[in-house]
mmCIF file of C-alpha atoms in Angstrom:
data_model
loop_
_atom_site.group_PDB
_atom_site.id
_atom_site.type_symbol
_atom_site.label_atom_id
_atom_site.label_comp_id
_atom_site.label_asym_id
_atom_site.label_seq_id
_atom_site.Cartn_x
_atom_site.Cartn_y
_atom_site.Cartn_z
ATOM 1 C CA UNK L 1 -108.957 170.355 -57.508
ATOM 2 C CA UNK L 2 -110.283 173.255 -56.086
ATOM 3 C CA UNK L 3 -109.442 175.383 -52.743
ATOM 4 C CA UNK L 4 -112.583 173.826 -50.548
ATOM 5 C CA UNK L 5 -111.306 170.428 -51.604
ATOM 6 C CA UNK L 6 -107.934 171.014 -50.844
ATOM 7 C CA UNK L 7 -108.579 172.769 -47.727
ATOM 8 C CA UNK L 8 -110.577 169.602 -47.240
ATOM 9 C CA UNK L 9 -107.774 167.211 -47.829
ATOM 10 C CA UNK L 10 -105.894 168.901 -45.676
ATOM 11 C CA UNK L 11 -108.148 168.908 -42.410
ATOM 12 C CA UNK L 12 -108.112 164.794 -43.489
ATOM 13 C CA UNK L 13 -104.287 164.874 -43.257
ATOM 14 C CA UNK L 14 -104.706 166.434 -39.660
ATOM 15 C CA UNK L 15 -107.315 163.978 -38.365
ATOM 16 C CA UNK L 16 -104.929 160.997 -39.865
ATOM 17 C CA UNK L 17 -101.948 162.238 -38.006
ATOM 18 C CA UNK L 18 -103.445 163.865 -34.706
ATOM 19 C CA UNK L 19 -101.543 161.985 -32.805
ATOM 20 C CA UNK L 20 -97.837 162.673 -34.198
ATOM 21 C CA UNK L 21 -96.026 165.456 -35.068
ATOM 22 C CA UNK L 22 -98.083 167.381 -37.635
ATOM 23 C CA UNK L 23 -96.102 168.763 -40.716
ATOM 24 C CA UNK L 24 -97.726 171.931 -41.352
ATOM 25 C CA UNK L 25 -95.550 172.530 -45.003
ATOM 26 C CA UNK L 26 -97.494 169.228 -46.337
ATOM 27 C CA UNK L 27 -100.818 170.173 -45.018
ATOM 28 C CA UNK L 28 -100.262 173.423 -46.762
ATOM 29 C CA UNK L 29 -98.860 171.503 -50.072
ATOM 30 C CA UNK L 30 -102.393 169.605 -49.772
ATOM 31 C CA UNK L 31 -104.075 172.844 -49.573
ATOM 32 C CA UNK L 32 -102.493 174.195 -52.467
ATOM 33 C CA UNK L 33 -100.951 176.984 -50.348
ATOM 34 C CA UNK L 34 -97.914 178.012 -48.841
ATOM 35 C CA UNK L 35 -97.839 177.486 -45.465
ATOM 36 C CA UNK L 36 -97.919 181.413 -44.572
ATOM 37 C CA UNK L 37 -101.098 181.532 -46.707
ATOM 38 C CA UNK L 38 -102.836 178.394 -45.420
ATOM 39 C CA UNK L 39 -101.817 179.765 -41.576
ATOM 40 C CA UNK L 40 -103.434 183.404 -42.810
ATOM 41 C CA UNK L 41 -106.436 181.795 -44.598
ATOM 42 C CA UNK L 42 -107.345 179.677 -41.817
ATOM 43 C CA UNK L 43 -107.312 181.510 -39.187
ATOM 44 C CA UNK L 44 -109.409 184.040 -41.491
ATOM 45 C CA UNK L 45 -112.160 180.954 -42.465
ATOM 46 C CA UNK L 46 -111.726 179.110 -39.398
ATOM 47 C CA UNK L 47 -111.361 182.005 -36.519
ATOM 48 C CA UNK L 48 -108.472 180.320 -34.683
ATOM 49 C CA UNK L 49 -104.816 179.475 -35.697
ATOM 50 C CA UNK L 50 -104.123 176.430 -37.163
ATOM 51 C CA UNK L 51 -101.976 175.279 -33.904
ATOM 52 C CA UNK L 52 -105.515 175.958 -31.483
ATOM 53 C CA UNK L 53 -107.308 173.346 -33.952
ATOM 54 C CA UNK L 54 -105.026 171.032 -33.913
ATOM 55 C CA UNK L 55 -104.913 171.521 -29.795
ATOM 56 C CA UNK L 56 -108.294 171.461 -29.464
ATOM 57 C CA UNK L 57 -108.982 167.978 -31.705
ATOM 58 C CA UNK L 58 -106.728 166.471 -29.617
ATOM 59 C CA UNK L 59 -108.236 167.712 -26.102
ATOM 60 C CA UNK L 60 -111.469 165.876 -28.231
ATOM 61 C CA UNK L 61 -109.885 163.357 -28.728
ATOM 62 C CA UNK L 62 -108.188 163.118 -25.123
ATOM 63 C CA UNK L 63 -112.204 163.312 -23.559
ATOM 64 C CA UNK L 64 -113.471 159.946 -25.952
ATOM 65 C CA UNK L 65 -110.338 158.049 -24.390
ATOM 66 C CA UNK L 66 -111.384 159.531 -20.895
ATOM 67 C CA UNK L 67 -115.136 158.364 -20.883
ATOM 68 C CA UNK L 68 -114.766 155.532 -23.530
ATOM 69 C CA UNK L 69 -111.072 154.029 -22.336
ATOM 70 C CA UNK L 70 -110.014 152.963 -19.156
ATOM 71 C CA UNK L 71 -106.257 153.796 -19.882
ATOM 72 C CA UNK L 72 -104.186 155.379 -17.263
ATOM 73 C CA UNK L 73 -104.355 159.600 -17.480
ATOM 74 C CA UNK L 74 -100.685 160.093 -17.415
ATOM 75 C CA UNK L 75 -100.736 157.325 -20.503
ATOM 76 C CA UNK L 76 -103.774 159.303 -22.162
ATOM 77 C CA UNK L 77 -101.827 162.846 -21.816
ATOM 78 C CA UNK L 78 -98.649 161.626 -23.648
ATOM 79 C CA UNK L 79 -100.151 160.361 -26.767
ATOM 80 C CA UNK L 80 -102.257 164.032 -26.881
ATOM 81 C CA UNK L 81 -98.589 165.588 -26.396
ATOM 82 C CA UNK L 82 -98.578 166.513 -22.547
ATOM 83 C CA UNK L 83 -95.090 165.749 -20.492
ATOM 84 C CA UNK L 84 -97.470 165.630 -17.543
ATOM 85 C CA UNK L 85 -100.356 164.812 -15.672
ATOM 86 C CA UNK L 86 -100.598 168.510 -14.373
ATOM 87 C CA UNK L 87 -99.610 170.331 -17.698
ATOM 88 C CA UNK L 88 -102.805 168.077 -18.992
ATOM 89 C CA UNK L 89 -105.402 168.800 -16.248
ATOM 90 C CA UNK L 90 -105.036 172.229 -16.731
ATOM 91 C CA UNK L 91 -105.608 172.009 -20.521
ATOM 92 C CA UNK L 92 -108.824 169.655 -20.074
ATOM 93 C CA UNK L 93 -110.350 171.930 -17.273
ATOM 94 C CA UNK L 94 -109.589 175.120 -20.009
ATOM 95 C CA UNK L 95 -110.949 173.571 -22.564
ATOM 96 C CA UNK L 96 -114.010 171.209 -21.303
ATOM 97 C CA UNK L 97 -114.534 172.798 -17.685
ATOM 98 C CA UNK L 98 -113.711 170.215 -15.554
ATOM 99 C CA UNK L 99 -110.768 167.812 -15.266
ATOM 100 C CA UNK L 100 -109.800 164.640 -16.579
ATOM 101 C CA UNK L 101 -110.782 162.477 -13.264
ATOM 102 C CA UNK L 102 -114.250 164.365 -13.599
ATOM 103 C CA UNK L 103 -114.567 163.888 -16.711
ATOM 104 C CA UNK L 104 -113.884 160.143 -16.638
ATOM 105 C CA UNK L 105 -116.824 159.666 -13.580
ATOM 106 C CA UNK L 106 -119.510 162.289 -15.212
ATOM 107 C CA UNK L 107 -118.592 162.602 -19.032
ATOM 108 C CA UNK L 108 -118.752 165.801 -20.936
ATOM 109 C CA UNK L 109 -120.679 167.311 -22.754
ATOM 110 C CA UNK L 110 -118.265 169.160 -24.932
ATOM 111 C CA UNK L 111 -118.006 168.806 -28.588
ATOM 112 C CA UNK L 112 -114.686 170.016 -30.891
ATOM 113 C CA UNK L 113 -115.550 168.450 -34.365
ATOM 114 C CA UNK L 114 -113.229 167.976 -37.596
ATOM 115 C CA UNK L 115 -113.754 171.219 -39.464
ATOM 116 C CA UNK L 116 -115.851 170.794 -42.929
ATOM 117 C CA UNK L 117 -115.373 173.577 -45.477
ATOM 118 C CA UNK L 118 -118.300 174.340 -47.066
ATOM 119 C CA UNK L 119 -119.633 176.972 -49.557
ATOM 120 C CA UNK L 120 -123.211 178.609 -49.556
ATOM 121 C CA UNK L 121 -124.369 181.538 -50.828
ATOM 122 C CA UNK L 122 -126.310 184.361 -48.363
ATOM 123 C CA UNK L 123 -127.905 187.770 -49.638
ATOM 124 C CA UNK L 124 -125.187 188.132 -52.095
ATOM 125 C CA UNK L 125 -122.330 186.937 -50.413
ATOM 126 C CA UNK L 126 -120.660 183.527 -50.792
ATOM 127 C CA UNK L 127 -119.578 182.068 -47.566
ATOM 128 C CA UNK L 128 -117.218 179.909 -45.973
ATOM 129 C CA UNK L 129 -118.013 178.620 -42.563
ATOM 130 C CA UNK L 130 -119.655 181.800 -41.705
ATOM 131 C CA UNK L 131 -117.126 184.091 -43.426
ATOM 132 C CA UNK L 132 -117.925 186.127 -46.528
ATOM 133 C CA UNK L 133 -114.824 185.405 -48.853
ATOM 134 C CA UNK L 134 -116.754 186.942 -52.048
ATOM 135 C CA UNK L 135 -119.084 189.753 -51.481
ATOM 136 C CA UNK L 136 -121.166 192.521 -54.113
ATOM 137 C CA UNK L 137 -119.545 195.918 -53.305
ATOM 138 C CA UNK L 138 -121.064 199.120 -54.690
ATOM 139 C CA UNK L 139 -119.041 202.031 -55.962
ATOM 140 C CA UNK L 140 -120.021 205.575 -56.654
ATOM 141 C CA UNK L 141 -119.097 209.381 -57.083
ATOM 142 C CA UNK L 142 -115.706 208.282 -55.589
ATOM 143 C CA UNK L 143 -112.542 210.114 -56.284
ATOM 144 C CA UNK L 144 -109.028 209.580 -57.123
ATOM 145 C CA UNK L 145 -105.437 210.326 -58.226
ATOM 146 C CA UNK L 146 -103.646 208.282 -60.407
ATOM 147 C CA UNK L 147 -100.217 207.344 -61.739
ATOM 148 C CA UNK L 148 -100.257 205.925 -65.580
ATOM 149 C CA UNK L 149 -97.255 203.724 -67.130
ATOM 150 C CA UNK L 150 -96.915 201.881 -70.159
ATOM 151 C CA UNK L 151 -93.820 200.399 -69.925
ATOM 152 C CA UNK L 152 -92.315 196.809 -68.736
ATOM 153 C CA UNK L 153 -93.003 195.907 -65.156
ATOM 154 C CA UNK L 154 -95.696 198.558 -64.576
ATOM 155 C CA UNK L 155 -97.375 197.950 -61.924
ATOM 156 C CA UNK L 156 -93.659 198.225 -59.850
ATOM 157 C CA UNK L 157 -93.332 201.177 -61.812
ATOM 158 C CA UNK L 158 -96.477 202.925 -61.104
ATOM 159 C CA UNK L 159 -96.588 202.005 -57.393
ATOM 160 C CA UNK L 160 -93.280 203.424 -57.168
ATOM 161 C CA UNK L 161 -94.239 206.530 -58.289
ATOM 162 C CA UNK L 162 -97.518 205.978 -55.635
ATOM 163 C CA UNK L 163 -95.162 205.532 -52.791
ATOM 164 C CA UNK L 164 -93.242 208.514 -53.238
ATOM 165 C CA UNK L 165 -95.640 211.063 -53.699
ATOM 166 C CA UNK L 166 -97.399 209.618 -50.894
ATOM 167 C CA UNK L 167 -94.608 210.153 -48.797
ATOM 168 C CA UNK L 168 -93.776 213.546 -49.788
ATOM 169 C CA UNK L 169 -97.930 214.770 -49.610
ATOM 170 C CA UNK L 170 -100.286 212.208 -47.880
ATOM 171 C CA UNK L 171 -100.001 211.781 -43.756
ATOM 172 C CA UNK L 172 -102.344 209.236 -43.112
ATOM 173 C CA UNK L 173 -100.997 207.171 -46.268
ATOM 174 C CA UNK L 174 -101.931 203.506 -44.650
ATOM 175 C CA UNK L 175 -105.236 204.291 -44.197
ATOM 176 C CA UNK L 176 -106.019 204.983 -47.891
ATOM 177 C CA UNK L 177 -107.725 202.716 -50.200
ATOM 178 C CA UNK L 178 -105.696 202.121 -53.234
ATOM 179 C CA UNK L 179 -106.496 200.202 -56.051
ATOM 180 C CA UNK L 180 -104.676 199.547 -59.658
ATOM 181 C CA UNK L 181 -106.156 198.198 -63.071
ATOM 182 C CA UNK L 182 -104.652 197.034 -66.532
ATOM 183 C CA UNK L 183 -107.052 198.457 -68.264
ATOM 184 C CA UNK L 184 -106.629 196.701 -71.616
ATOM 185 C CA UNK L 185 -105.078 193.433 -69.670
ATOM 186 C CA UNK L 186 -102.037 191.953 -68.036
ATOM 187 C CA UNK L 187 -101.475 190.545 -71.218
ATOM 188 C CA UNK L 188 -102.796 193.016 -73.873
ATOM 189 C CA UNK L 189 -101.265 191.265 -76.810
ATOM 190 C CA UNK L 190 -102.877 187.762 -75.912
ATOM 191 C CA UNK L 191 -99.957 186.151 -74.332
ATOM 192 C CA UNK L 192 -100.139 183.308 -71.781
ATOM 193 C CA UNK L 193 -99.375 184.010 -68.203
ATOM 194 C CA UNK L 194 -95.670 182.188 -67.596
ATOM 195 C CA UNK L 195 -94.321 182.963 -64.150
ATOM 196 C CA UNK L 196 -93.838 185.951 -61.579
ATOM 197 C CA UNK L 197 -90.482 186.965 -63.494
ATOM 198 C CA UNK L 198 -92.129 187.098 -66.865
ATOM 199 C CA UNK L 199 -92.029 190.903 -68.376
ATOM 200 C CA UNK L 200 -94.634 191.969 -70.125
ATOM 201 C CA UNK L 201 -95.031 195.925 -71.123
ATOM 202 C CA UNK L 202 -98.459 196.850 -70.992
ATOM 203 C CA UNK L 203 -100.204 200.167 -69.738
ATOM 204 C CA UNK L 204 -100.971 199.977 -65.467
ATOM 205 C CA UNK L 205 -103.017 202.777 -63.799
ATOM 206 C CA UNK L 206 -102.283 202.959 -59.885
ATOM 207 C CA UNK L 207 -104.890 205.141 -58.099
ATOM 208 C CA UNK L 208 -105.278 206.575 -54.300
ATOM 209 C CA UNK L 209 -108.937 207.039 -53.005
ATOM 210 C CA UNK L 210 -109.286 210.410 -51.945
ATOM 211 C CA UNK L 211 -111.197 211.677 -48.884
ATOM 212 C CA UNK L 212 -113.863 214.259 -47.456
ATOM 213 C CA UNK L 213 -113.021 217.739 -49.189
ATOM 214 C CA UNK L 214 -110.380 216.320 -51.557
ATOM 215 C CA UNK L 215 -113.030 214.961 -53.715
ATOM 216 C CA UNK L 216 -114.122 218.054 -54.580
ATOM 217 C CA UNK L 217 -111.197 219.743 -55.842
ATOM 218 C CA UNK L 218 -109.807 219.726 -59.669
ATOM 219 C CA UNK L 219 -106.153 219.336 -58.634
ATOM 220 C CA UNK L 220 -104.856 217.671 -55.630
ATOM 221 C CA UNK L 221 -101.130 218.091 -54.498
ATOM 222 C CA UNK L 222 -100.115 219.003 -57.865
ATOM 223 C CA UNK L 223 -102.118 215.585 -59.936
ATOM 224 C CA UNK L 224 -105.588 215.650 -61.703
ATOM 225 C CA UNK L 225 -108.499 214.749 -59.838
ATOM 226 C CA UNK L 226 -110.211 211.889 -61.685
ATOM 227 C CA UNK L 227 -113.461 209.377 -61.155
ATOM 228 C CA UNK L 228 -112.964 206.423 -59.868
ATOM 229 C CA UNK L 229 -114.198 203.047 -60.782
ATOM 230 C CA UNK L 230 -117.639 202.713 -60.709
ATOM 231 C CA UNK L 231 -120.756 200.207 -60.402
ATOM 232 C CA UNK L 232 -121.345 197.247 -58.813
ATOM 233 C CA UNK L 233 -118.304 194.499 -58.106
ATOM 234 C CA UNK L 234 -117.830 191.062 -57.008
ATOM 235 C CA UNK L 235 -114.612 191.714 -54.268
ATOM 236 C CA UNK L 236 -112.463 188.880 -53.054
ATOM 237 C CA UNK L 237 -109.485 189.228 -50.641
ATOM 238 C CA UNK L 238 -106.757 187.050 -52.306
ATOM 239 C CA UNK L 239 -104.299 184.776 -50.904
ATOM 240 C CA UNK L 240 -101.150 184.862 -51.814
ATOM 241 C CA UNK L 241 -100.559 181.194 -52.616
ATOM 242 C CA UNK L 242 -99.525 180.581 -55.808
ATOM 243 C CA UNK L 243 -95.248 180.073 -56.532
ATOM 244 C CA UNK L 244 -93.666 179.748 -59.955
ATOM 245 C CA UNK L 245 -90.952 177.160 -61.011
ATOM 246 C CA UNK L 246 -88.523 179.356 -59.187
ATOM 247 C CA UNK L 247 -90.227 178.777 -56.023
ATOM 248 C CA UNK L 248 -90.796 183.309 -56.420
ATOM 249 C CA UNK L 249 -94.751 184.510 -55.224
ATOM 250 C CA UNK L 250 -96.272 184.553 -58.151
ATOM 251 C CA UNK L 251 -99.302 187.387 -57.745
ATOM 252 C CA UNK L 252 -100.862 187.294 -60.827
ATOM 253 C CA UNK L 253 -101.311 183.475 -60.851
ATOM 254 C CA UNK L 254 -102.414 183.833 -57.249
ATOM 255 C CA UNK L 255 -105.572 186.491 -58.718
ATOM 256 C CA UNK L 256 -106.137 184.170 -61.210
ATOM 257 C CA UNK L 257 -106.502 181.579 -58.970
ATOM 258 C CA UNK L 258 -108.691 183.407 -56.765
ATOM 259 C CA UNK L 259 -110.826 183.899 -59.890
ATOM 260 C CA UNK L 260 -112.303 180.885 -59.497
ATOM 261 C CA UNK L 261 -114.456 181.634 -56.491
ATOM 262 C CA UNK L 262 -116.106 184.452 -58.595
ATOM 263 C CA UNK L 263 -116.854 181.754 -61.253
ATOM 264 C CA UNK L 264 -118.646 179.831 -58.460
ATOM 265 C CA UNK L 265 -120.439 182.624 -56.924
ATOM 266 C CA UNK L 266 -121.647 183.422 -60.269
ATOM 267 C CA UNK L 267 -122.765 180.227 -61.385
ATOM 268 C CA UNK L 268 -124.529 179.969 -58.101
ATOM 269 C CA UNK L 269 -125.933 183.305 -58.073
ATOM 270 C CA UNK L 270 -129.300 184.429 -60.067
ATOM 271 C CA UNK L 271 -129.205 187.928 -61.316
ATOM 272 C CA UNK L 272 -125.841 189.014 -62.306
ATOM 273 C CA UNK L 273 -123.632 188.652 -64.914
ATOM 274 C CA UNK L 274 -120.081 189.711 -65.229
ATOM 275 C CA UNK L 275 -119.584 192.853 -66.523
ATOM 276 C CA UNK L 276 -115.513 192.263 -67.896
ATOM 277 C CA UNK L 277 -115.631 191.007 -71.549
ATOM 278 C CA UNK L 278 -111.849 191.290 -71.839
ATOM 279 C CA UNK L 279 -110.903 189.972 -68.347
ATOM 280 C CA UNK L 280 -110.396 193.489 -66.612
ATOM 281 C CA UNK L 281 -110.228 193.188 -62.720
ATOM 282 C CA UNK L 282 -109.243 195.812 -59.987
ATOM 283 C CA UNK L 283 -106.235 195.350 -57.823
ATOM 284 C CA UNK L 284 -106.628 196.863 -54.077
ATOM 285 C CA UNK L 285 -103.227 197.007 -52.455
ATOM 286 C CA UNK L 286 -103.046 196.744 -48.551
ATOM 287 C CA UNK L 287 -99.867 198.908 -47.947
ATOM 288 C CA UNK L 288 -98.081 199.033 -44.709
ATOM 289 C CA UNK L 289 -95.466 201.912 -43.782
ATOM 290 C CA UNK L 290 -92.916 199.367 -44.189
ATOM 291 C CA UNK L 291 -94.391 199.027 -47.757
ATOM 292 C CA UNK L 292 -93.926 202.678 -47.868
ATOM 293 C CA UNK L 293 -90.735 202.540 -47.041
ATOM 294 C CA UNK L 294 -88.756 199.442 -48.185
ATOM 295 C CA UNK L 295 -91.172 198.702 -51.099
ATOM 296 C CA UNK L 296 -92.006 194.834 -51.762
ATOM 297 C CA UNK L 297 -95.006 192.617 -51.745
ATOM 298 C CA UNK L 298 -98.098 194.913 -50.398
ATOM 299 C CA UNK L 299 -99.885 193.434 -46.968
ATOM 300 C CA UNK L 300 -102.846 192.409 -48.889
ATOM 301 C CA UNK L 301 -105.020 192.208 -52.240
ATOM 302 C CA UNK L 302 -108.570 192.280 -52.594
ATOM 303 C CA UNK L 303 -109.332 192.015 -56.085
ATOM 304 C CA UNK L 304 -112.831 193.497 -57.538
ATOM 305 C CA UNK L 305 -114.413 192.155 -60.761
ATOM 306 C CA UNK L 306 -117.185 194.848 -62.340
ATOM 307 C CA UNK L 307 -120.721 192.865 -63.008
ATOM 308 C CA UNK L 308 -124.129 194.057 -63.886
ATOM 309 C CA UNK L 309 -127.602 193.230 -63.040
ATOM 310 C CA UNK L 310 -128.882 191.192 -65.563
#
């Protein structure tokens, strides 16, 4: 099953439980989310919380029994969740301009449907309802520092070393763009992915984007100025949805994961080809100061995969 479908499945759940109390854990579960993720993601694809959908089917819902019912208001209110006749005028009249005796004599025009999540693909972007969730980035003549570990756990290891010479040097730290790579692979011996406590040593490089003047300097605040990635790249933000047996976030399952949208977009898409023979994505990290200063799971991902014209 993939995400559309699920997210799908879960708008079905909704619609066959409007009426009662909806369990937002299982909607998530038929998502394939966690229910923080499925919250973020759909008020990201949707553009309104979960809890104003929900609120507004059932003011839908509330106008059909209006104009196509004659059941008492006060009856009509409780099964859409109101304790009263007043509390529910003053959602109808928000939401569909007039109120519910109105509405009864004159109808309404208004029209909430079910959400459908669809894919498309514009001018090099697949969409979502109207929201780009892959997109063709291009990179060039950037500049950056890095930090380079081989070792066990080295991406915690070489963000580590990020934070705290970020700290010591950089000011305006959470409004960088930083991005890491494993440039031969998560998994450079051929191992399969297991779970988010697996441990794995491999070689990570963690860079910071550098800005204005500091891109033209050979040394910045005592590291080697270096090129950054370059070309063209499919980018994806990532939701952090995936959870090992432990019930632990498991990141790298939750790139892989998102993955699959590139696949479609691709497959879809007439004139590129991947560019990443051996699997080799780009990690940007969305840090917060409380990153910077507690450490933890970063704010966000976007992950970029390099592809060529064909």
């Amino acid at each position: 099953m993939d995400y559309v479908e699920g997210l799908n499945l879960s708008i079905a759940y909704i619609e066959d439980n409007l009426l009662e109390e909806i369990d937002y854990e299982r909607a998530a579960r038929i998502a394939g989310m966690s229910k923080s993720a499925y919250q973020r993601f759909f008020l990201l694809i949707a553009n309104m919380t979960l809890d104003e959908y929900i609120r507004k089917r059932r003011l839908q819902y509330a106008i059909r029994e209006l104009t196509d019912t004659e059941q008492k208001v006060i009856d009509i209110a409780v099964k859409c969740g109101y304790n009263s006749a007043s509390a529910f005028s003053r959602a109808v009249r928000n939401f569909a301009g007039n109120t519910p005796i109105m509405i009864r004599k004159y109808g309404s025009s208004v029209c909430f449907p079910k959400l459908n999540f669809r894919i498309q693909i514009e001018k090099g972007e697949m969409v979502m309802n109207e929201t780009a969730i892959v997109k063709i980035e291009e990179h060039r003549n950037e500049k950056v520092v890095c930090f380079t570990v081989d070792c066990v756990n080295p991406e915690k290891e070489a963000w580590g070393q990020m934070s705290e010479w970020c700290k010591k040097n950089i000011p305006d730290r959470t409004s960088r763009k930083y991005v890491g790579v494993a440039e031969s692979g998560h998994h450079s011996q051929g191992e399969e992915h297991q779970n988010a406590s697996e441990h794995i040593k491999h070689p990570y490089r963690a860079m910071m984007y550098l800005v204005g003047d500091e891109r033209g300097r050979d040394i910045f605040c005592g590291l080697e100025v270096e090129d950054a990635p370059s070309g063209l790249f499919l980018v994806n933000d990532v939701t952090l949805n995936q959870f090992d047996e432990n019930d632990n976030l498991d990141i790298a399952l939750s790139m892989i994961k998102a993955s699959e949208a590139f696949v479609e977009f691709m497959k879809n898409t007439a004139g590129y080809e991947f560019d990443s023979p051996a699997g080799i994505f780009y990690e940007e990290h969305i840090f917060s100061e409380k990153w910077f200063q507690n450490g933890g799971v970063p704010d966000g991902f976007r992950m970029w995969v390099p592809i060529i014209k064909k």
